[in-house]
Every structure is written in C-alpha cells, then in structure tokens.
Coordinates of C-alpha atoms in Angstrom, one line a residue:
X8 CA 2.0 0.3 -25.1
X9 CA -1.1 -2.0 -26.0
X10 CA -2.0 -5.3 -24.1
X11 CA 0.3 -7.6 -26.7
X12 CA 3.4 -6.0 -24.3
X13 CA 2.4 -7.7 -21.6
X14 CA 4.1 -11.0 -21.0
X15 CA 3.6 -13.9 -18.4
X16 CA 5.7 -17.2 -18.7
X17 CA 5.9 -20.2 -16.7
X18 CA 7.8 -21.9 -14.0
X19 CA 11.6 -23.1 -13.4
X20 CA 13.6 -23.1 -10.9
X21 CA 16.7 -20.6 -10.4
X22 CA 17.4 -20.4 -6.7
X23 CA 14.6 -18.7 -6.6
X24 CA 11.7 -20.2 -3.5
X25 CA 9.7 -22.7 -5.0
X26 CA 7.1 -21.6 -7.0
X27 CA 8.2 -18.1 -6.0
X28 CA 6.6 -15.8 -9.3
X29 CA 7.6 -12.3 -10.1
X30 CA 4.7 -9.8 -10.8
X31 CA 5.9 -6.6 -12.1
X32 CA 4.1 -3.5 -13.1
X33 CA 5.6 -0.9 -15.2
X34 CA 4.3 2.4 -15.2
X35 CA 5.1 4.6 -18.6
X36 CA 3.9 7.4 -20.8
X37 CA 3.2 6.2 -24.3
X38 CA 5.8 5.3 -26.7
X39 CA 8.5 7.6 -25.5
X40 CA 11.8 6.7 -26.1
X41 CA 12.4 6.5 -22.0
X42 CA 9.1 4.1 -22.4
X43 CA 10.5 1.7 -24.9
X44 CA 13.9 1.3 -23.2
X45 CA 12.7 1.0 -19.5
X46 CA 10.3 -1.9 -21.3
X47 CA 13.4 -3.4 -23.5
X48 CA 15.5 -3.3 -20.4
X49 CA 13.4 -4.6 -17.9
X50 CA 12.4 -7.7 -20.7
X51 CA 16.0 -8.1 -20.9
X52 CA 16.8 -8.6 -17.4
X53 CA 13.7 -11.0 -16.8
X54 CA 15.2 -13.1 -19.6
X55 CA 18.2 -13.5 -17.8
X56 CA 17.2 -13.7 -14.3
X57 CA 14.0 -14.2 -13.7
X58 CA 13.0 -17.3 -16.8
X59 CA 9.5 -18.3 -16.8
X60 CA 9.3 -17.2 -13.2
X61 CA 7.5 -13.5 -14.2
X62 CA 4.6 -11.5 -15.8
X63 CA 4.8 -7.8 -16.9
X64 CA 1.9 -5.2 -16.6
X65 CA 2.5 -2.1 -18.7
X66 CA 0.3 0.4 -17.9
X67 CA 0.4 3.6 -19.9
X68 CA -0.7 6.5 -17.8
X69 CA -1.3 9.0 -20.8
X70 CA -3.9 6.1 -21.4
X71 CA -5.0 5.5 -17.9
X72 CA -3.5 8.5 -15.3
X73 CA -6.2 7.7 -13.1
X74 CA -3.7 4.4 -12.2
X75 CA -0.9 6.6 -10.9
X76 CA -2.6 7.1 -7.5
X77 CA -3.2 3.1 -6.7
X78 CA 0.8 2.8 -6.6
X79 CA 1.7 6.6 -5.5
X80 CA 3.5 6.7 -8.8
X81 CA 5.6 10.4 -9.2
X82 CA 7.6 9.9 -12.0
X83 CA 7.8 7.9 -15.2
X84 CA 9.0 5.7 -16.0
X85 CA 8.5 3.9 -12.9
X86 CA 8.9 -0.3 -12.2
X87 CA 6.9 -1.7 -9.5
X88 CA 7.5 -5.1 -7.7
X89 CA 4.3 -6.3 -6.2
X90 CA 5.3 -10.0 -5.7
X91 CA 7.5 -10.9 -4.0
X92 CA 7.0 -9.1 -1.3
X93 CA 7.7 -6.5 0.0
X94 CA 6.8 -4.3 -2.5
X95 CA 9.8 -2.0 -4.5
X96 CA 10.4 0.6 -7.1
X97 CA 12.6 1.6 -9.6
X98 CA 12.4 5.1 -11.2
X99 CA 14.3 5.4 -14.7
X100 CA 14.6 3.6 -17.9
X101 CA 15.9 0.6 -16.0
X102 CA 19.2 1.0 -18.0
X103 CA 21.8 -0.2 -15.4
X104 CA 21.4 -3.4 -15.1
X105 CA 23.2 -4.0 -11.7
X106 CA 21.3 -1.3 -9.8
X107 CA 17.8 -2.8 -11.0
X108 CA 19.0 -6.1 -9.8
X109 CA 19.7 -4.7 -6.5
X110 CA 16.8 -2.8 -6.5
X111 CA 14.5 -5.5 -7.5
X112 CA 16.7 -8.0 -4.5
X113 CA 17.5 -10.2 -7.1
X114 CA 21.4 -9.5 -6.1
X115 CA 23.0 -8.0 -3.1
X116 CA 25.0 -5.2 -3.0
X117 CA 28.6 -5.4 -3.4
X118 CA 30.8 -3.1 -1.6
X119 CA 34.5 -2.6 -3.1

C-alpha cells in the first residue's frame, strides 16, 4: 500500500462528541489479499459510520517492520484505534462488520 491509501476527511456530526475525530492505523503486509480486504472493509465501515469524522494510516510492515514494535503489533492484519481513546485493536481482515463495530465501540454488544 502506498501513501495515496491513506485517507482523511472532514467533520459532521453523527452522535458522535463534537468534533470527536477517528484516527485509525492499519497495520498490513503488502498487497495480500488479507491486506486489500481488511483495507476495503475497514473503508467501507468508515463510510457508513464514521463520515468525514476519520483518517486512515496504512502502514505496510514488509515496507517498514521496524513499526510493529511502536503498537506491539503480533499479527497482520491488524487495526488500531488511537483516537478516541482508549486505544483498541482488531486482528483480521475486518470482514464482519458487526464485530468491528463493537470492537472499535462504535456499537454495543447485543445479547440475544
């Protein structure tokens, strides 16, 4: 992934605190195909829940393993939540949906 993957957008309001912004780091290795969809999916969901309230950092670690240490990073790929805190992670490709957006607080857990 190269530097034109990263995204940042603006401001609205979604229930969300005001002026609260999203900063996400997501930790990959090249252009697997685990890569692209963890970065599809994770795009996908900020679309829908998080609009103009977030900015994306890929960072490849075939390009930059050094990285992996700063966010004790142990498997890939791996989504980081810096703001707001606290801080979370989410190991996988990020492909169901509802356990990322418990993971990432943006819904509660449901219990059936």
């Amino acid at each position: 992934m190269n530097e034109s993957d990263m995204e940042q957008i603006g401001d609205i309001d979604d229930g969300l605190g005001p002026g609260e912004f999203w900063t996400l780091k997501l930790y990959v290795a090249g252009q697997s195909p685990r890569s692209l969809a963890a970065f599809a999916n994770l795009k996908k969901i900020c679309t829908e829940h998080l609009p103009d309230k977030y900015s994306i950092e890929v960072i490849d670690l075939l390009e930059h393993p050094q990285l992996a240490a700063g966010d004790q990073i142990i498997a890939i790929p791996t989504l980081i939540r810096k703001l707001p805190t606290p801080m979370r992670k989410i190991i996988g490709d990020l492909s169901n949906t509802d356990r990322v957006l418990v993971g990432l607080d943006l819904r509660k857990e449901t219990t059936s």
